[in-house]
Amino acid sequence: MTYGHFDDKKCEYVITRPDTPVPWINYLGCEAYFGIISNTAGGYSFYRDARLRRLTRYRYNNVPFDLGGRYIYLRDNADGSLWSPSWQPTRHEAEDYSCRHGMGYSIIGSTYRRIKAETLYFVPLGENLEIWRLKITNLRRKTVRLSVFSCIEFCLWDAQDDATNFQRNFSTGEIEVEHGVIYHKTEYRERRNHFAYFACSEKLAGYDTQREAFVGAYRSWERPAAVEKGKSFNSHAHGWAPIGSHHVRLTLQPGETREITFLLGYHENPHDRKFVPPGSQTINKESVRPTIARYLQSAEVNNAFETLGQYWHRLLSLFQAITPDKHTNRMVNIWNAYQCMATFNMSRSASFYESGIGRGLGFRDSNQDLLGFVHMIPERARERILDLAATQLDTGGAYHQYQPLTKRGNNDIGGNFNDDPLWLILGVAAYLKETGDWGILDEPVPYDNLAGSEHPLYEHLERSLQYTLDRLGPHALPLIGRADWNDCLNLNCFSDTPGQSFQTTTNKEGKVAESVFIGGMFVLAATELAAIATRHGRRESARKYTAAAATMRATVSTHGWDGEWFLRAYDDYGRKIGSKECTEGKIFIEPQGFCILSGIGLDDGRAETALDSVQRMLATPHGIMLQQPAYSQYYLHLGEISSYPPGYKENAGIFCHNNPWVIIAETLVGNGDRAFDYYLRINPSARSKIIERHRCEPYVYAQMIAGKDAPTHGEAKNSWLTGTAAWNYVAITQWILGIRPTYDGLMVAPVVPTAWKGFNVTRMWQGVQYEISVARRGKGNTVRLVVDGRQIEGNVIPKPAAGIHRVSVKATLE
Ligand code: GLC
Ligand code: GLC
């Protein structure tokens, strides 16, 4: 069975049946105003923070799964039949249903009884609003009289409160309607200076703003009373549930097409100019009216849509590859880059699996998201780095998360995830290699956002490293704290009480349990910081960090090696985790990937040995599992990892995020065939041929694919917001294709399958366009480079002289 196909030319995925196994979603907006939209127009919108500025309401884990969204109803006024062009919520028998998810937009539509209707949804660049452009065509031979109803349900801003605090919420809802524009102003009377508006380009036959009136008591979205009747109630919400619904009557001649535009937007007023006339409770609409008027014009909508298209065209053109594999091309050139934008913007906050309430931006997550995004909009990466660093504590430690709106560290979750600070070094290193903007290291950045505590960013990096050195355990390996990358390996938690958070409960002192993973990560971070220090004129520090890396490398080699693979950790009793001595959880993926990535084992054959163990014990046709054997029961001393049934999530699921670490490790030992094979196993486009098993969107990575111990082995879950996006982008572009920015030049070091005859890449780097064509002569990975016609030594293209904007590179692999 198939649910759709890729349209690579248009950079779209075209869904051709509405009943996908789970909702297949897209993101609207990429700056401040965001929407999530499913293939049946479900989802919600928010401004900056999915929890604190939620514009529209959405009920997670609903029945059906996806209900509530940006709905349009059509009603044939001759016979009263009604339907929704996006299929939900009426679920009529649609002809030629399609949903085209594209770069920052979705177009959803269908034909019903010879009335064709489709809606384009998008957020114009630079605006805090979304546009729905509905096109209706009468394919009948007779004139048709239609009623069109729009409908959204407003969220009372704080999504958490909105979903829980009904004793208050049912009395606070307020609305204004002026010239057909519906203004949602709950809490505007008090401390909010923002409101939402919902406008329509046509003359209205009526409107509704109270949910109960529009839907009718005891009825549902499937058949709202107003739509059934063909007439709005002109209801005004006072408390209860404010909604926005417009009613437009249309007469369409045979063959005629009409366009209707709806706008949903967010607007803020200065505090002292909230009301007009002053002293009243009426929203001051002076500054929002021009925006509304502008985007209700069809020409403006077309312009804005075109501009969005050009914007994405430019972003995607920064890295384009033509390889012998279509799945690689499609993911690299379109969808993986696109997903990196979403993870950069959302971190792990808002998807169809992340409710937008629970988590802000993760410190660790955001630093990794940078890796796949930094080449696209370096200025935003810069800003993010400074924001993240400003939440760092003066101990070098980090809050695990921060809130995007306040940019403050999140006290509920706190810190002591001992890998967190090291990710800042890796994020900054990637930024420096991409941009050469060494000035960022001198930027004054506070600790914990405290004014007066500013120190240069460079010093933050030093403290990050020192944080690990200050917290070494009995084997001189890094103490793990609450958890390292694996949030669920909670070695100091010892929780036996239901409901306690595995991430914040800490019953042990934390002076014993150590992480080999952080050991590997430290080696990488210290090596990067040494390279940065050298170029930043701190040779003495550079020597210190190089020495620290060497010491840790030796420690990992002595105490972190199990004979055939790297150990995972030592628990609170000082016993090994991820060892042949264990009965369950003998081998873990993370240290194999990360220790090798940091260079450990490359000179003594351990890397190859460990990777062979991974292949033997962890690899499945659906990807590489996190550990084996799965934990069959809950272990007090291991925490959340053992709370999952075998095969899911961190308990031996295929946690896609760390597959690319192994892929990169394979390239480091020169094994392009295996690296690429692993890459394809989790490549969503390649998995579309087993979509009934995979079930999630075939155009983006999911966090997890069920491991072999699960009854649903191969089924993906938690699509979109995962570190897999950035890391796979890095793995394929920088390590398999091997086009890698370094501090001193652009490296060309492909480790591609032996069967590939070659490939081409266009890569924009520091203002220069590199046209690289790679041809294979032999079976190996040795590279010879001819740059602008001249053969050069080694595999790093030096930065060209000023004024040169195009460089042509011919590489041969021997
Ligand atoms: C989730 C978290 C990430 C963590 C991973 C493994 O993806 O967002 O921070 O590293 O799970 O537990
Ligand atoms: C849960 C998830 C894990 C995630 C963590 C973040 O434990 O299973 O994947 O990293 O929450 O706090």
XYZ file of N, CA and C in Angstrom, residues 139-281:
429
model
N -17.059 22.248 -10.745
C -16.850 21.387 -11.913
C -18.176 20.867 -12.478
N -19.257 21.300 -11.866
C -20.568 20.830 -12.343
C -21.008 21.595 -13.587
N -22.055 21.089 -14.199
C -22.590 21.803 -15.346
C -23.629 22.840 -14.937
N -23.912 22.854 -13.632
C -24.927 23.798 -13.149
C -24.333 24.782 -12.156
N -24.996 25.875 -11.994
C -24.609 26.850 -10.974
C -24.754 26.200 -9.595
N -23.828 26.537 -8.697
C -23.962 25.990 -7.348
C -23.947 27.134 -6.338
N -24.763 26.967 -5.309
C -24.764 27.944 -4.210
C -24.195 27.265 -2.981
N -23.093 27.844 -2.513
C -22.380 27.205 -1.401
C -22.331 28.111 -0.185
N -22.242 27.465 0.966
C -21.876 28.183 2.180
C -20.495 27.707 2.580
N -19.621 28.648 2.895
C -18.268 28.307 3.356
C -18.161 28.732 4.808
N -17.707 27.817 5.645
C -17.487 28.151 7.061
C -16.024 27.884 7.405
N -15.386 28.840 8.047
C -14.054 28.586 8.595
C -14.229 28.233 10.068
N -13.237 27.597 10.645
C -13.338 27.383 12.091
C -11.999 27.081 12.761
N -11.733 27.826 13.802
C -10.619 27.498 14.706
C -11.114 27.638 16.137
N -10.430 26.975 17.020
C -10.767 27.089 18.437
C -9.610 27.821 19.108
N -9.888 28.934 19.746
C -8.798 29.673 20.384
C -8.321 28.966 21.645
N -7.020 29.035 21.860
C -6.465 28.573 23.121
C -6.319 29.813 24.007
N -6.532 29.657 25.293
C -6.459 30.815 26.181
C -5.002 31.077 26.567
N -4.146 31.029 25.601
C -2.728 31.408 25.636
C -1.808 30.439 26.341
N -1.961 30.226 27.629
C -1.068 29.304 28.330
C -1.644 27.892 28.167
N -0.984 27.114 27.334
C -1.570 25.832 26.931
C -1.744 24.873 28.109
N -0.874 24.990 29.090
C -0.978 24.119 30.263
C -2.233 24.487 31.052
N -2.363 25.772 31.318
C -3.504 26.264 32.063
C -4.792 25.993 31.284
N -4.716 26.200 29.992
C -5.867 26.022 29.126
C -6.429 24.600 29.209
N -5.534 23.654 29.444
C -5.964 22.249 29.432
C -6.320 21.741 30.826
N -6.172 22.601 31.844
C -6.367 22.074 33.198
C -7.235 22.936 34.102
N -7.162 24.254 33.927
C -7.723 25.144 34.947
C -9.128 25.630 34.588
N -10.041 24.667 34.476
C -11.355 25.018 33.916
C -12.208 25.876 34.844
N -12.017 25.764 36.157
C -12.827 26.575 37.060
C -12.635 28.065 36.762
N -11.443 28.413 36.269
C -11.194 29.811 35.877
C -11.511 30.039 34.396
N -10.947 29.153 33.567
C -11.011 29.361 32.114
C -12.422 29.525 31.565
N -13.337 28.822 32.139
C -14.691 28.881 31.581
C -15.329 30.254 31.776
N -14.645 31.102 32.549
C -15.206 32.441 32.775
C -14.369 33.578 32.211
N -13.247 33.269 31.564
C -12.366 34.374 31.159
C -12.431 34.741 29.679
N -12.970 33.873 28.858
C -12.906 34.068 27.405
C -13.572 35.363 26.941
N -12.864 36.129 26.104
C -13.435 37.363 25.561
C -13.059 37.548 24.092
N -13.965 38.173 23.396
C -13.888 38.323 21.938
C -14.375 39.712 21.558
N -13.830 40.218 20.465
C -14.465 41.389 19.833
C -14.646 41.049 18.362
N -15.684 41.552 17.760
C -15.841 41.389 16.317
C -16.002 42.774 15.721
N -15.138 43.100 14.774
C -15.226 44.429 14.162
C -15.003 44.284 12.667
N -15.899 44.774 11.868
C -15.835 44.670 10.401
C -15.515 43.236 9.966
N -16.140 42.296 10.608
C -15.962 40.901 10.206
C -14.686 40.253 10.716
N -13.831 41.009 11.395
C -12.616 40.413 11.950
C -12.897 39.986 13.384
N -12.536 38.755 13.684
C -12.761 38.231 15.036
C -11.476 38.403 15.835
N -11.558 39.114 16.938
C -10.380 39.353 17.777
C -10.508 38.532 19.058
N -9.496 37.749 19.329
C -9.510 36.985 20.575
C -8.698 37.733 21.617
N -9.345 38.133 22.703
C -8.648 38.999 23.671
C -8.752 38.503 25.107
N -8.836 37.220 25.302
C -8.866 36.719 26.676
C -7.622 37.192 27.433
N -7.837 37.709 28.613
C -6.795 38.226 29.522
C -6.146 39.518 29.025
N -6.631 40.041 27.925
C -6.093 41.328 27.438
C -6.433 42.440 28.437
N -7.555 42.282 29.124
C -7.971 43.292 30.098
C -6.956 43.427 31.241
N -6.182 42.344 31.481
C -5.240 42.429 32.605
C -3.801 42.503 32.126
N -3.057 41.434 32.210
C -1.614 41.584 32.039
C -1.083 41.280 30.645
N -1.945 40.857 29.773
C -1.460 40.569 28.418
C -1.590 41.806 27.542
N -0.603 42.010 26.684
C -0.765 43.089 25.701
C -0.790 42.512 24.289
N -1.155 41.243 24.187
C -1.263 40.613 22.872
C -2.648 40.013 22.688
N -3.019 39.940 21.415
C -4.311 39.353 21.069
C -4.152 38.602 19.761
N -5.146 37.816 19.398
C -5.136 37.110 18.121
C -6.280 37.638 17.274
N -6.133 37.489 15.978
C -7.244 37.893 15.110
C -7.429 36.867 14.008
N -8.652 36.807 13.532
C -9.003 35.848 12.489
C -9.871 36.620 11.507
N -9.369 36.793 10.287
C -10.040 37.659 9.324
C -10.340 36.903 8.039
N -11.253 37.444 7.265
C -11.662 36.805 6.015
C -11.769 37.871 4.933
N -11.396 37.508 3.719
C -11.368 38.494 2.626
C -12.757 38.838 2.096
N -13.765 38.039 2.411
C -15.084 38.233 1.770
C -16.092 38.882 2.715
N -17.129 39.352 2.111
C -18.237 39.869 2.895
C -18.866 38.681 3.623
N -19.153 38.878 4.913
C -19.649 37.745 5.698
C -21.170 37.663 5.683
N -21.649 36.424 5.669
C -23.071 36.206 5.893
C -23.325 36.096 7.387
N -22.267 35.851 8.139
C -22.396 35.727 9.599
C -21.092 35.235 10.185
N -21.087 35.041 11.490
C -19.886 34.556 12.178
C -20.294 33.887 13.473
N -19.388 33.169 14.064
C -19.605 32.644 15.412
C -18.321 32.752 16.204
N -18.461 33.017 17.484
C -17.280 33.062 18.345
C -17.475 32.228 19.615
N -18.642 31.670 19.803
C -18.860 30.797 20.967
C -18.997 29.359 20.463
N -18.153 28.492 20.979
C -18.115 27.131 20.456
C -19.450 26.428 20.567
N -20.089 26.572 21.695
C -21.320 25.823 21.891
C -22.399 26.217 20.877
N -22.429 27.487 20.531
C -23.419 27.931 19.538
C -23.104 27.305 18.176
N -21.854 27.404 17.786
C -21.464 26.940 16.449
C -21.635 25.425 16.316
N -21.108 24.695 17.296
C -21.135 23.227 17.202
C -22.499 22.680 17.600
N -23.079 23.308 18.604
C -24.335 22.790 19.137
C -24.052 21.835 20.281
N -24.842 21.942 21.334
C -24.612 21.097 22.505
C -24.736 19.630 22.111
N -23.900 18.803 22.644
C -23.911 17.346 22.414
C -23.561 16.950 20.978
N -23.057 17.903 20.217
C -22.638 17.562 18.855
C -21.119 17.632 18.771
N -20.564 17.359 17.603
C -19.107 17.377 17.481
C -18.704 18.167 16.246
N -17.400 18.254 16.028
C -16.865 18.985 14.875
C -17.314 18.365 13.557
N -17.737 17.130 13.625
C -18.104 16.422 12.410
C -19.313 17.066 11.723
N -20.199 17.568 12.523
C -21.439 18.132 11.962
C -21.930 19.297 12.811
N -21.205 20.409 12.742
C -21.587 21.549 13.584
C -22.982 22.060 13.222
N -23.675 22.535 14.223
C -25.055 22.989 14.028
C -25.139 24.105 12.986
N -24.203 25.069 13.064
C -24.264 26.209 12.138
C -24.103 25.738 10.695
N -23.203 24.792 10.495
C -22.959 24.318 9.131
C -24.167 23.530 8.644
N -24.685 22.686 9.502
C -25.862 21.896 9.109
C -27.017 22.807 8.700
N -27.180 23.842 9.486
C -28.279 24.770 9.240
C -27.988 25.707 8.059
N -26.689 25.897 7.775
C -26.325 26.814 6.687
C -26.396 28.259 7.114
N -26.253 28.483 8.417
C -26.366 29.858 8.916
C -25.648 29.997 10.254
N -24.780 31.002 10.320
C -24.102 31.265 11.589
C -25.078 31.862 12.589
N -24.682 31.809 13.851
C -25.556 32.349 14.900
C -25.138 33.757 15.332
N -24.052 34.256 14.753
C -23.492 35.540 15.204
C -23.297 35.558 16.721
N -22.779 34.467 17.238
C -22.640 34.327 18.699
C -21.423 35.080 19.217
N -21.515 35.551 20.430
C -20.397 36.221 21.105
C -19.975 35.414 22.315
N -18.686 35.130 22.387
C -18.207 34.343 23.529
C -18.074 35.228 24.751
N -18.716 34.804 25.810
C -18.473 35.395 27.126
C -18.116 34.205 27.986
N -16.835 34.034 28.261
C -16.428 32.827 28.959
C -16.550 31.619 28.055
N -16.594 30.448 28.634
C -16.630 29.178 27.922
C -15.511 29.069 26.890
N -15.855 28.781 25.649
C -14.801 28.433 24.690
C -14.864 29.311 23.451
N -14.045 30.371 23.407
C -14.062 31.245 22.241
C -13.521 30.532 20.998
N -14.223 30.704 19.919
C -13.763 30.163 18.644
C -13.798 31.281 17.612
N -13.318 30.985 16.431
C -13.491 31.915 15.327
C -14.081 31.167 14.151
N -15.207 31.638 13.653
C -15.793 31.018 12.471
C -16.445 32.096 11.615
N -16.099 32.106 10.334
C -16.744 33.020 9.391
C -17.686 32.223 8.502
N -18.730 32.878 8.066
C -19.654 32.252 7.112
C -19.723 33.123 5.863
N -19.414 32.510 4.722
C -19.455 33.229 3.453
C -20.382 32.480 2.505
N -21.249 33.219 1.818
C -22.097 32.577 0.793
C -21.515 32.858 -0.584
N -21.506 31.825 -1.417
C -20.886 31.930 -2.747
C -21.813 31.346 -3.794
N -21.870 31.994 -4.916
C -22.544 31.380 -6.062
C -21.491 31.181 -7.141
N -21.346 29.956 -7.594
C -20.310 29.663 -8.591
C -20.957 29.157 -9.870
N -20.633 29.816 -10.963
C -21.116 29.361 -12.273
C -20.337 28.101 -12.665
N -20.844 27.326 -13.613
C -20.097 26.143 -14.062
C -18.682 26.548 -14.481
N -17.695 25.831 -13.993
C -16.302 26.085 -14.355
C -15.660 27.238 -13.594
N -16.440 27.951 -12.809
C -15.887 29.130 -12.126
C -15.047 28.763 -10.899
N -13.971 29.530 -10.698
C -13.128 29.347 -9.511
C -13.152 30.615 -8.679
N -13.247 30.482 -7.401
C -13.168 31.658 -6.523
C -12.135 31.428 -5.440
N -11.540 32.522 -4.990
C -10.545 32.443 -3.919
C -11.051 33.159 -2.692
N -10.846 32.569 -1.552
C -11.160 33.255 -0.291
C -9.910 33.176 0.577
N -9.552 34.282 1.187
C -8.387 34.266 2.061
C -8.817 34.424 3.512
N -8.242 33.586 4.361
C -8.428 33.747 5.809
C -7.062 34.050 6.415
N -7.059 34.897 7.433
C -5.811 35.224 8.132
C -5.980 34.934 9.595
N -5.000 34.264 10.157
C -4.987 34.083 11.602
C -3.671 34.680 12.078
N -3.755 35.621 12.995
C -2.516 36.298 13.375
C -2.418 36.616 14.856
N -1.210 37.045 15.210
C -0.869 37.415 16.588
C -0.385 38.848 16.558
N -0.803 39.633 17.531
C -0.359 41.032 17.527
C -0.158 41.543 18.949
N 0.837 42.423 19.100
C 1.114 43.034 20.411
C 0.948 44.529 20.320
N 0.458 45.120 21.397
C 0.360 46.578 21.496
C 1.260 47.060 22.618
N 1.757 48.299 22.504
C 2.501 48.846 23.639
C 1.575 48.907 24.858
N 2.140 48.720 26.014
C 1.324 48.600 27.219
C 0.415 49.811 27.447
N 0.931 50.997 27.152
C 0.134 52.206 27.433
C -0.796 52.579 26.282
N -0.797 51.727 25.229
C -1.720 52.041 24.122
C -2.577 50.828 23.793
N -2.944 50.117 24.832
C -3.704 48.885 24.598
C -5.134 49.145 24.149
N -5.709 50.235 24.666
C -7.143 50.444 24.438
C -7.424 51.743 23.685
N -8.422 51.677 22.822
C -8.914 52.879 22.139
C -10.434 52.824 22.125
N -11.150 53.823 22.576
C -10.586 55.016 23.204
C -9.942 54.693 24.560
N -8.954 55.495 24.969
C -8.297 55.260 26.256
C -9.354 55.201 27.358
N -9.132 54.316 28.290
C -10.108 54.184 29.373
C -11.160 53.144 29.058
N -11.299 52.784 27.774
C -12.268 51.731 27.427
C -11.597 50.366 27.546
N -12.325 49.338 27.223
C -11.754 47.986 27.211
C -11.660 47.463 25.774
